[in-house]
Amino acid sequence: MDLCKMPKGKVVLVPNDPVGTTYRAGDVLAYYVLDKQIPPSELLREACKLKADASKSPVWWLISSPNVEFVPYLPAGHRSVHARRDSRFGLDDRTLHPQVLCKGFDWAACIPHRCEDLKILWWTPTTDDAPAIEGNSEAYLVRVLSPEHIERLKDVQEDCRKRAYWVLEKNHEATLLSLLMVHATQCLERLEVYGAEFKGILEAAVEFQCSCLDIIGLCNYIEIYYPCLLPQSTDDDRIWPADPKLMGAFTHSIPVAQNFHRIGVPIWLIRPQ
């Protein structure tokens, strides 16, 4: 699944240099006006910062970015979140599409996009990859994932494990990394040791892939991007260019947009027009 973007003809690019101290997170490199009007009851909330007379004219939601030249599709409003046929969650899946940030999950924006080096983490098993065990009942066809695919998953798990422990040695408080590694190990054990119907094989494989991508995203944030918020000297006021390899995220928070703009993580700010 490729990243779903807003229609090119409706995304407005604003010529400017996004790299530099004069370009701020509130400035706009690209923007898109949603066809969603802000209800009058929300106009006077602190987040909107609008005057009382603003309710006399329509106000629309705007998505803008200070460091990226496109705007992804925003999965907004009341949504039915459920697994698709491939056991992933489509536009509501943080490993496939940018999400609106929640407090404490800033690291999710540092999950990588689909790439050749990690393509196994977006691979979808088929029934050919999980042959049925001999002697099965036709009513309950038990399958196991092929050994060659198990080995491929073990290789990526080992890479994640080494990097996670290296980060943990310097950041003992990052206990979420330990929990993610335990979960990835348990998912791989289910695939390697226990047979299941194809649906169970698919769910375990996707859970494993998601855990590994979470580990990579959390390590990226702790090891590479969060330190960029901490100046190394009184003259260090750099604004890092956005890394196109990262998933990025949406936010309603200007302080979050400022931080992500500074450290080079793609960010899209949702605000009144």
PDB file of C-alpha atoms in Angstrom:
ATOM      1  CA  MET A   1       0.000   0.000   0.000  1.00  0.00           C
ATOM      2  CA  ASP A   2       1.483   3.344  -1.112  1.00  0.00           C
ATOM      3  CA  LEU A   3       1.049   6.464   0.993  1.00  0.00           C
ATOM      4  CA  CYS A   4      -2.367   7.975   0.281  1.00  0.00           C
ATOM      5  CA  LYS A   5      -2.007  11.704  -0.419  1.00  0.00           C
ATOM      6  CA  MET A   6      -4.417  14.552  -0.952  1.00  0.00           C
ATOM      7  CA  PRO A   7      -5.103  15.349  -4.651  1.00  0.00           C
ATOM      8  CA  LYS A   8      -2.070  17.101  -6.139  1.00  0.00           C
ATOM      9  CA  GLY A   9      -4.156  19.777  -7.808  1.00  0.00           C
ATOM     10  CA  LYS A  10      -5.604  20.861  -4.453  1.00  0.00           C
ATOM     11  CA  VAL A  11      -2.389  20.933  -2.404  1.00  0.00           C
ATOM     12  CA  VAL A  12      -0.888  24.418  -2.458  1.00  0.00           C
ATOM     13  CA  LEU A  13       2.903  24.767  -2.340  1.00  0.00           C
ATOM     14  CA  VAL A  14       4.331  27.962  -0.876  1.00  0.00           C
ATOM     15  CA  PRO A  15       7.839  28.792  -2.184  1.00  0.00           C
ATOM     16  CA  ASN A  16      10.202  29.153   0.734  1.00  0.00           C
ATOM     17  CA  ASP A  17      13.270  27.593   2.281  1.00  0.00           C
ATOM     18  CA  PRO A  18      12.161  25.163   5.024  1.00  0.00           C
ATOM     19  CA  VAL A  19      15.724  24.802   6.306  1.00  0.00           C
ATOM     20  CA  GLY A  20      16.812  27.769   8.366  1.00  0.00           C
ATOM     21  CA  THR A  21      16.104  29.576  11.585  1.00  0.00           C
ATOM     22  CA  THR A  22      13.839  32.144   9.892  1.00  0.00           C
ATOM     23  CA  TYR A  23      11.382  29.460   8.791  1.00  0.00           C
ATOM     24  CA  ARG A  24       9.118  28.542  11.687  1.00  0.00           C
ATOM     25  CA  ALA A  25       6.805  25.624  12.378  1.00  0.00           C
ATOM     26  CA  GLY A  26       3.787  27.886  11.972  1.00  0.00           C
ATOM     27  CA  ASP A  27       4.896  28.831   8.458  1.00  0.00           C
ATOM     28  CA  VAL A  28       3.571  26.892   5.506  1.00  0.00           C
ATOM     29  CA  LEU A  29       5.462  24.925   2.859  1.00  0.00           C
ATOM     30  CA  ALA A  30       2.329  23.081   1.685  1.00  0.00           C
ATOM     31  CA  TYR A  31      -1.292  23.245   2.783  1.00  0.00           C
ATOM     32  CA  TYR A  32      -4.688  21.730   2.084  1.00  0.00           C
ATOM     33  CA  VAL A  33      -8.094  23.063   3.156  1.00  0.00           C
ATOM     34  CA  LEU A  34     -10.407  20.244   4.258  1.00  0.00           C
ATOM     35  CA  ASP A  35     -14.056  20.224   3.222  1.00  0.00           C
ATOM     36  CA  LYS A  36     -14.924  20.085   6.921  1.00  0.00           C
ATOM     37  CA  GLN A  37     -16.331  23.231   8.495  1.00  0.00           C
ATOM     38  CA  ILE A  38     -15.577  23.855  12.170  1.00  0.00           C
ATOM     39  CA  PRO A  39     -18.839  23.698  14.169  1.00  0.00           C
ATOM     40  CA  PRO A  40     -19.765  27.042  15.795  1.00  0.00           C
ATOM     41  CA  SER A  41     -19.617  25.375  19.220  1.00  0.00           C
ATOM     42  CA  GLU A  42     -15.884  24.752  18.698  1.00  0.00           C
ATOM     43  CA  LEU A  43     -14.918  28.162  17.353  1.00  0.00           C
ATOM     44  CA  LEU A  44     -14.259  29.756  20.742  1.00  0.00           C
ATOM     45  CA  ARG A  45     -12.218  26.921  22.214  1.00  0.00           C
ATOM     46  CA  GLU A  46      -8.698  27.800  23.263  1.00  0.00           C
ATOM     47  CA  ALA A  47      -7.148  25.590  20.567  1.00  0.00           C
ATOM     48  CA  CYS A  48      -8.758  27.656  17.808  1.00  0.00           C
ATOM     49  CA  LYS A  49      -7.936  31.079  19.339  1.00  0.00           C
ATOM     50  CA  LEU A  50     -10.620  32.815  17.311  1.00  0.00           C
ATOM     51  CA  LYS A  51     -12.478  36.008  18.170  1.00  0.00           C
ATOM     52  CA  ALA A  52     -16.139  35.978  19.100  1.00  0.00           C
ATOM     53  CA  ASP A  53     -17.227  37.486  15.797  1.00  0.00           C
ATOM     54  CA  ALA A  54     -15.565  34.612  13.862  1.00  0.00           C
ATOM     55  CA  SER A  55     -18.705  32.502  14.229  1.00  0.00           C
ATOM     56  CA  LYS A  56     -20.503  34.877  11.818  1.00  0.00           C
ATOM     57  CA  SER A  57     -18.571  33.437   8.865  1.00  0.00           C
ATOM     58  CA  PRO A  58     -17.643  29.813   8.034  1.00  0.00           C
ATOM     59  CA  VAL A  59     -14.263  28.549   9.195  1.00  0.00           C
ATOM     60  CA  TRP A  60     -12.665  25.437   7.776  1.00  0.00           C
ATOM     61  CA  TRP A  61      -9.976  23.042   8.973  1.00  0.00           C
ATOM     62  CA  LEU A  62      -6.594  23.485   7.337  1.00  0.00           C
ATOM     63  CA  ILE A  63      -3.692  21.012   7.185  1.00  0.00           C
ATOM     64  CA  SER A  64      -0.281  22.616   6.695  1.00  0.00           C
ATOM     65  CA  SER A  65       3.308  21.454   6.828  1.00  0.00           C
ATOM     66  CA  PRO A  66       6.446  23.514   7.484  1.00  0.00           C
ATOM     67  CA  ASN A  67       8.838  20.873   6.135  1.00  0.00           C
ATOM     68  CA  VAL A  68       7.106  18.592   3.581  1.00  0.00           C
ATOM     69  CA  GLU A  69       5.807  19.441   0.099  1.00  0.00           C
ATOM     70  CA  PHE A  70       2.756  17.164   0.168  1.00  0.00           C
ATOM     71  CA  VAL A  71      -0.200  16.508   2.455  1.00  0.00           C
ATOM     72  CA  PRO A  72      -1.246  12.898   3.221  1.00  0.00           C
ATOM     73  CA  TYR A  73      -4.889  11.953   3.413  1.00  0.00           C
ATOM     74  CA  LEU A  74      -6.251  12.638   6.897  1.00  0.00           C
ATOM     75  CA  PRO A  75      -8.420   9.768   8.218  1.00  0.00           C
ATOM     76  CA  ALA A  76     -10.655  12.096  10.241  1.00  0.00           C
ATOM     77  CA  GLY A  77     -14.083  11.861  11.838  1.00  0.00           C
ATOM     78  CA  HIS A  78     -15.861   8.801  13.203  1.00  0.00           C
ATOM     79  CA  ARG A  79     -14.164   5.747  11.721  1.00  0.00           C
ATOM     80  CA  SER A  80     -14.752   2.017  11.850  1.00  0.00           C
ATOM     81  CA  VAL A  81     -11.297   0.674  12.721  1.00  0.00           C
ATOM     82  CA  HIS A  82     -10.943  -2.997  11.843  1.00  0.00           C
ATOM     83  CA  ALA A  83      -8.430  -5.351  10.275  1.00  0.00           C
ATOM     84  CA  ARG A  84      -8.631  -5.808   6.513  1.00  0.00           C
ATOM     85  CA  ARG A  85      -8.124  -9.029   4.609  1.00  0.00           C
ATOM     86  CA  ASP A  86      -4.350  -8.689   5.032  1.00  0.00           C
ATOM     87  CA  SER A  87      -4.753  -8.246   8.848  1.00  0.00           C
ATOM     88  CA  ARG A  88      -3.582  -4.628   8.619  1.00  0.00           C
ATOM     89  CA  PHE A  89      -5.666  -1.551   9.326  1.00  0.00           C
ATOM     90  CA  GLY A  90      -5.409   0.458   6.107  1.00  0.00           C
ATOM     91  CA  LEU A  91      -5.312   4.225   6.623  1.00  0.00           C
ATOM     92  CA  ASP A  92      -5.647   3.687  10.388  1.00  0.00           C
ATOM     93  CA  ASP A  93      -2.447   1.605  10.540  1.00  0.00           C
ATOM     94  CA  ARG A  94       0.608   3.489  11.866  1.00  0.00           C
ATOM     95  CA  THR A  95       2.945   1.217   9.865  1.00  0.00           C
ATOM     96  CA  LEU A  96       1.218   2.183   6.598  1.00  0.00           C
ATOM     97  CA  HIS A  97       0.043   5.781   6.980  1.00  0.00           C
ATOM     98  CA  PRO A  98       0.702   8.876   9.156  1.00  0.00           C
ATOM     99  CA  GLN A  99      -1.576   9.105  12.208  1.00  0.00           C
ATOM    100  CA  VAL A 100      -2.677  11.901  14.532  1.00  0.00           C
ATOM    101  CA  LEU A 101      -0.175  11.922  17.401  1.00  0.00           C
ATOM    102  CA  CYS A 102      -1.199  10.878  20.902  1.00  0.00           C
ATOM    103  CA  LYS A 103       0.638  11.986  24.032  1.00  0.00           C
ATOM    104  CA  GLY A 104       3.557   9.667  24.773  1.00  0.00           C
ATOM    105  CA  PHE A 105       3.637   8.200  21.256  1.00  0.00           C
ATOM    106  CA  ASP A 106       5.717  10.834  19.458  1.00  0.00           C
ATOM    107  CA  TRP A 107       8.087   8.053  18.406  1.00  0.00           C
ATOM    108  CA  ALA A 108       5.417   6.566  16.096  1.00  0.00           C
ATOM    109  CA  ALA A 109       6.192   9.352  13.607  1.00  0.00           C
ATOM    110  CA  CYS A 110       9.703   7.870  13.268  1.00  0.00           C
ATOM    111  CA  ILE A 111       8.483   4.514  11.934  1.00  0.00           C
ATOM    112  CA  PRO A 112      10.027   4.137   8.462  1.00  0.00           C
ATOM    113  CA  HIS A 113       8.175   4.086   5.177  1.00  0.00           C
ATOM    114  CA  ARG A 114       8.150   0.885   3.155  1.00  0.00           C
ATOM    115  CA  CYS A 115      11.685   0.395   1.831  1.00  0.00           C
ATOM    116  CA  GLU A 116      13.714  -2.273   0.070  1.00  0.00           C
ATOM    117  CA  ASP A 117      15.993  -3.014   3.054  1.00  0.00           C
ATOM    118  CA  LEU A 118      13.026  -3.802   5.322  1.00  0.00           C
ATOM    119  CA  LYS A 119      10.519  -5.107   2.768  1.00  0.00           C
ATOM    120  CA  ILE A 120      10.035  -8.306   4.797  1.00  0.00           C
ATOM    121  CA  LEU A 121       8.232  -6.155   7.386  1.00  0.00           C
ATOM    122  CA  TRP A 122       5.468  -5.361   4.877  1.00  0.00           C
ATOM    123  CA  TRP A 123       5.396  -8.804   3.290  1.00  0.00           C
ATOM    124  CA  THR A 124       1.978 -10.493   3.330  1.00  0.00           C
ATOM    125  CA  PRO A 125       2.037 -14.313   3.573  1.00  0.00           C
ATOM    126  CA  THR A 126      -0.137 -16.353   1.214  1.00  0.00           C
ATOM    127  CA  THR A 127      -1.468 -19.896   1.607  1.00  0.00           C
ATOM    128  CA  ASP A 128       1.501 -21.046  -0.513  1.00  0.00           C
ATOM    129  CA  ASP A 129       3.832 -19.698   2.201  1.00  0.00           C
ATOM    130  CA  ALA A 130       2.053 -21.722   4.905  1.00  0.00           C
ATOM    131  CA  PRO A 131       1.480 -25.316   3.732  1.00  0.00           C
ATOM    132  CA  ALA A 132      -1.123 -27.443   5.471  1.00  0.00           C
ATOM    133  CA  ILE A 133      -0.001 -30.173   7.879  1.00  0.00           C
ATOM    134  CA  GLU A 134      -0.674 -33.686   6.629  1.00  0.00           C
ATOM    135  CA  GLY A 135      -3.611 -35.499   8.226  1.00  0.00           C
ATOM    136  CA  ASN A 136      -5.699 -32.342   8.705  1.00  0.00           C
ATOM    137  CA  SER A 137      -9.454 -32.371   8.859  1.00  0.00           C
ATOM    138  CA  GLU A 138     -11.047 -30.533   5.945  1.00  0.00           C
ATOM    139  CA  ALA A 139     -13.150 -28.578   8.433  1.00  0.00           C
ATOM    140  CA  TYR A 140     -10.074 -27.216  10.259  1.00  0.00           C
ATOM    141  CA  LEU A 141      -7.016 -26.884   8.027  1.00  0.00           C
ATOM    142  CA  VAL A 142      -3.941 -26.419  10.245  1.00  0.00           C
ATOM    143  CA  ARG A 143      -0.972 -24.725   8.602  1.00  0.00           C
ATOM    144  CA  VAL A 144       2.593 -23.743   9.537  1.00  0.00           C
ATOM    145  CA  LEU A 145       4.736 -20.994   8.052  1.00  0.00           C
ATOM    146  CA  SER A 146       7.500 -22.330   5.797  1.00  0.00           C
ATOM    147  CA  PRO A 147      10.975 -22.607   7.429  1.00  0.00           C
ATOM    148  CA  GLU A 148      12.585 -20.274   4.873  1.00  0.00           C
ATOM    149  CA  HIS A 149      10.186 -17.485   5.828  1.00  0.00           C
ATOM    150  CA  ILE A 150      10.756 -18.154   9.531  1.00  0.00           C
ATOM    151  CA  GLU A 151      14.488 -17.676   8.957  1.00  0.00           C
ATOM    152  CA  ARG A 152      13.917 -14.377   7.143  1.00  0.00           C
ATOM    153  CA  LEU A 153      11.835 -13.112  10.056  1.00  0.00           C
ATOM    154  CA  LYS A 154      14.454 -14.317  12.551  1.00  0.00           C
ATOM    155  CA  ASP A 155      17.131 -12.317  10.730  1.00  0.00           C
ATOM    156  CA  VAL A 156      15.167  -9.062  10.998  1.00  0.00           C
ATOM    157  CA  GLN A 157      14.281  -9.828  14.625  1.00  0.00           C
ATOM    158  CA  GLU A 158      17.967 -10.252  15.455  1.00  0.00           C
ATOM    159  CA  ASP A 159      18.790  -6.893  13.835  1.00  0.00           C
ATOM    160  CA  CYS A 160      16.024  -5.225  15.874  1.00  0.00           C
ATOM    161  CA  ARG A 161      17.153  -6.976  19.065  1.00  0.00           C
ATOM    162  CA  LYS A 162      20.767  -5.824  18.703  1.00  0.00           C
ATOM    163  CA  ARG A 163      19.787  -2.235  18.058  1.00  0.00           C
ATOM    164  CA  ALA A 164      17.211  -2.193  20.869  1.00  0.00           C
ATOM    165  CA  TYR A 165      19.682  -3.493  23.458  1.00  0.00           C
ATOM    166  CA  TRP A 166      22.269  -0.970  22.298  1.00  0.00           C
ATOM    167  CA  VAL A 167      19.733   1.841  22.848  1.00  0.00           C
ATOM    168  CA  LEU A 168      18.646   0.364  26.198  1.00  0.00           C
ATOM    169  CA  GLU A 169      22.230   0.380  27.477  1.00  0.00           C
ATOM    170  CA  LYS A 170      22.186   4.183  27.237  1.00  0.00           C
ATOM    171  CA  ASN A 171      18.501   4.737  28.032  1.00  0.00           C
ATOM    172  CA  HIS A 172      17.458   2.428  30.859  1.00  0.00           C
ATOM    173  CA  GLU A 173      14.097   4.151  31.245  1.00  0.00           C
ATOM    174  CA  ALA A 174      12.986   3.072  27.740  1.00  0.00           C
ATOM    175  CA  THR A 175      11.166   0.011  29.090  1.00  0.00           C
ATOM    176  CA  LEU A 176       8.725   0.030  26.170  1.00  0.00           C
ATOM    177  CA  LEU A 177      11.571  -1.290  24.011  1.00  0.00           C
ATOM    178  CA  SER A 178      11.868  -4.346  26.239  1.00  0.00           C
ATOM    179  CA  LEU A 179       8.127  -4.983  26.048  1.00  0.00           C
ATOM    180  CA  LEU A 180       8.135  -4.681  22.263  1.00  0.00           C
ATOM    181  CA  MET A 181      11.000  -7.167  21.986  1.00  0.00           C
ATOM    182  CA  VAL A 182       9.148  -9.653  24.195  1.00  0.00           C
ATOM    183  CA  HIS A 183       6.020  -9.316  22.061  1.00  0.00           C
ATOM    184  CA  ALA A 184       7.976  -9.792  18.813  1.00  0.00           C
ATOM    185  CA  THR A 185       9.579 -12.941  20.254  1.00  0.00           C
ATOM    186  CA  GLN A 186       6.205 -14.350  21.286  1.00  0.00           C
ATOM    187  CA  CYS A 187       4.722 -13.718  17.835  1.00  0.00           C
ATOM    188  CA  LEU A 188       7.653 -15.463  16.166  1.00  0.00           C
ATOM    189  CA  GLU A 189       7.315 -18.422  18.527  1.00  0.00           C
ATOM    190  CA  ARG A 190       3.658 -18.773  17.551  1.00  0.00           C
ATOM    191  CA  LEU A 191       4.674 -18.890  13.908  1.00  0.00           C
ATOM    192  CA  GLU A 192       7.522 -21.331  14.435  1.00  0.00           C
ATOM    193  CA  VAL A 193       6.085 -23.753  17.009  1.00  0.00           C
ATOM    194  CA  TYR A 194       2.298 -23.711  16.777  1.00  0.00           C
ATOM    195  CA  GLY A 195       0.136 -24.582  13.806  1.00  0.00           C
ATOM    196  CA  ALA A 196      -2.995 -22.552  13.075  1.00  0.00           C
ATOM    197  CA  GLU A 197      -5.565 -21.796  10.425  1.00  0.00           C
ATOM    198  CA  PHE A 198      -4.293 -19.406   7.770  1.00  0.00           C
ATOM    199  CA  LYS A 199      -6.003 -16.445   9.460  1.00  0.00           C
ATOM    200  CA  GLY A 200      -4.026 -17.139  12.656  1.00  0.00           C
ATOM    201  CA  ILE A 201      -0.763 -17.399  10.692  1.00  0.00           C
ATOM    202  CA  LEU A 202      -1.471 -14.067   8.986  1.00  0.00           C
ATOM    203  CA  GLU A 203      -2.373 -12.295  12.249  1.00  0.00           C
ATOM    204  CA  ALA A 204       0.769 -13.516  14.031  1.00  0.00           C
ATOM    205  CA  ALA A 205       2.995 -12.501  11.098  1.00  0.00           C
ATOM    206  CA  VAL A 206       1.525  -8.979  10.939  1.00  0.00           C
ATOM    207  CA  GLU A 207       1.778  -8.560  14.741  1.00  0.00           C
ATOM    208  CA  PHE A 208       5.456  -9.525  14.527  1.00  0.00           C
ATOM    209  CA  GLN A 209       6.079  -7.088  11.677  1.00  0.00           C
ATOM    210  CA  CYS A 210       4.306  -4.288  13.538  1.00  0.00           C
ATOM    211  CA  SER A 211       6.364  -4.915  16.697  1.00  0.00           C
ATOM    212  CA  CYS A 212       9.602  -4.780  14.712  1.00  0.00           C
ATOM    213  CA  LEU A 213       8.575  -1.524  13.021  1.00  0.00           C
ATOM    214  CA  ASP A 214       7.631  -0.092  16.424  1.00  0.00           C
ATOM    215  CA  ILE A 215      11.080  -1.063  17.731  1.00  0.00           C
ATOM    216  CA  ILE A 216      12.759   0.640  14.772  1.00  0.00           C
ATOM    217  CA  GLY A 217      10.607   3.762  15.166  1.00  0.00           C
ATOM    218  CA  LEU A 218      11.255   4.012  18.913  1.00  0.00           C
ATOM    219  CA  CYS A 219      15.005   3.485  18.439  1.00  0.00           C
ATOM    220  CA  ASN A 220      15.044   6.120  15.684  1.00  0.00           C
ATOM    221  CA  TYR A 221      13.338   8.630  17.975  1.00  0.00           C
ATOM    222  CA  ILE A 222      15.525   7.960  21.035  1.00  0.00           C
ATOM    223  CA  GLU A 223      18.825   7.566  19.229  1.00  0.00           C
ATOM    224  CA  ILE A 224      18.634  10.035  16.306  1.00  0.00           C
ATOM    225  CA  TYR A 225      15.822  12.579  16.463  1.00  0.00           C
ATOM    226  CA  TYR A 226      15.105  13.425  20.110  1.00  0.00           C
ATOM    227  CA  PRO A 227      18.773  14.450  20.704  1.00  0.00           C
ATOM    228  CA  CYS A 228      18.324  17.083  17.971  1.00  0.00           C
ATOM    229  CA  LEU A 229      16.034  18.957  20.397  1.00  0.00           C
ATOM    230  CA  LEU A 230      18.984  19.422  22.740  1.00  0.00           C
ATOM    231  CA  PRO A 231      21.368  22.178  21.506  1.00  0.00           C
ATOM    232  CA  GLN A 232      25.044  21.298  21.722  1.00  0.00           C
ATOM    233  CA  SER A 233      26.134  24.895  22.219  1.00  0.00           C
ATOM    234  CA  THR A 234      24.760  28.430  22.591  1.00  0.00           C
ATOM    235  CA  ASP A 235      25.120  28.868  18.803  1.00  0.00           C
ATOM    236  CA  ASP A 236      23.397  25.612  17.891  1.00  0.00           C
ATOM    237  CA  ASP A 237      19.987  26.660  16.578  1.00  0.00           C
ATOM    238  CA  ARG A 238      19.739  24.306  13.611  1.00  0.00           C
ATOM    239  CA  ILE A 239      16.505  23.334  11.896  1.00  0.00           C
ATOM    240  CA  TRP A 240      17.057  19.885  10.397  1.00  0.00           C
ATOM    241  CA  PRO A 241      15.540  19.076   6.957  1.00  0.00           C
ATOM    242  CA  ALA A 242      12.665  16.602   7.019  1.00  0.00           C
ATOM    243  CA  ASP A 243      13.729  12.986   6.581  1.00  0.00           C
ATOM    244  CA  PRO A 244      11.639  11.535   3.696  1.00  0.00           C
ATOM    245  CA  LYS A 245      12.240   7.982   4.959  1.00  0.00           C
ATOM    246  CA  LEU A 246      10.032   8.591   8.028  1.00  0.00           C
ATOM    247  CA  MET A 247       6.276   8.136   8.267  1.00  0.00           C
ATOM    248  CA  GLY A 248       5.650  11.496   9.972  1.00  0.00           C
ATOM    249  CA  ALA A 249       2.441  12.448  11.758  1.00  0.00           C
ATOM    250  CA  PHE A 250      -0.494  14.845  12.098  1.00  0.00           C
ATOM    251  CA  THR A 251      -0.934  17.049  15.163  1.00  0.00           C
ATOM    252  CA  HIS A 252      -3.234  19.745  16.565  1.00  0.00           C
ATOM    253  CA  SER A 253      -0.405  21.002  18.807  1.00  0.00           C
ATOM    254  CA  ILE A 254       1.775  23.913  17.723  1.00  0.00           C
ATOM    255  CA  PRO A 255       4.523  23.001  20.274  1.00  0.00           C
ATOM    256  CA  VAL A 256       4.673  19.475  18.827  1.00  0.00           C
ATOM    257  CA  ALA A 257       4.852  20.905  15.300  1.00  0.00           C
ATOM    258  CA  GLN A 258       7.688  23.174  16.427  1.00  0.00           C
ATOM    259  CA  ASN A 259       9.625  20.264  17.900  1.00  0.00           C
ATOM    260  CA  PHE A 260       9.182  18.011  14.878  1.00  0.00           C
ATOM    261  CA  HIS A 261      10.032  20.826  12.498  1.00  0.00           C
ATOM    262  CA  ARG A 262      13.247  21.402  14.429  1.00  0.00           C
ATOM    263  CA  ILE A 263      14.379  17.769  14.504  1.00  0.00           C
ATOM    264  CA  GLY A 264      13.512  16.938  10.882  1.00  0.00           C
ATOM    265  CA  VAL A 265      10.479  14.670  11.282  1.00  0.00           C
ATOM    266  CA  PRO A 266       7.674  15.217   8.724  1.00  0.00           C
ATOM    267  CA  ILE A 267       4.763  16.946  10.460  1.00  0.00           C
ATOM    268  CA  TRP A 268       1.333  18.196   9.382  1.00  0.00           C
ATOM    269  CA  LEU A 269      -0.434  20.733  11.609  1.00  0.00           C
ATOM    270  CA  ILE A 270      -4.245  20.652  11.749  1.00  0.00           C
ATOM    271  CA  ARG A 271      -5.639  24.095  12.570  1.00  0.00           C
ATOM    272  CA  PRO A 272      -8.398  26.557  11.656  1.00  0.00           C
ATOM    273  CA  GLN A 273      -8.119  28.167   8.248  1.00  0.00           C
TER     274      GLN A 273
END
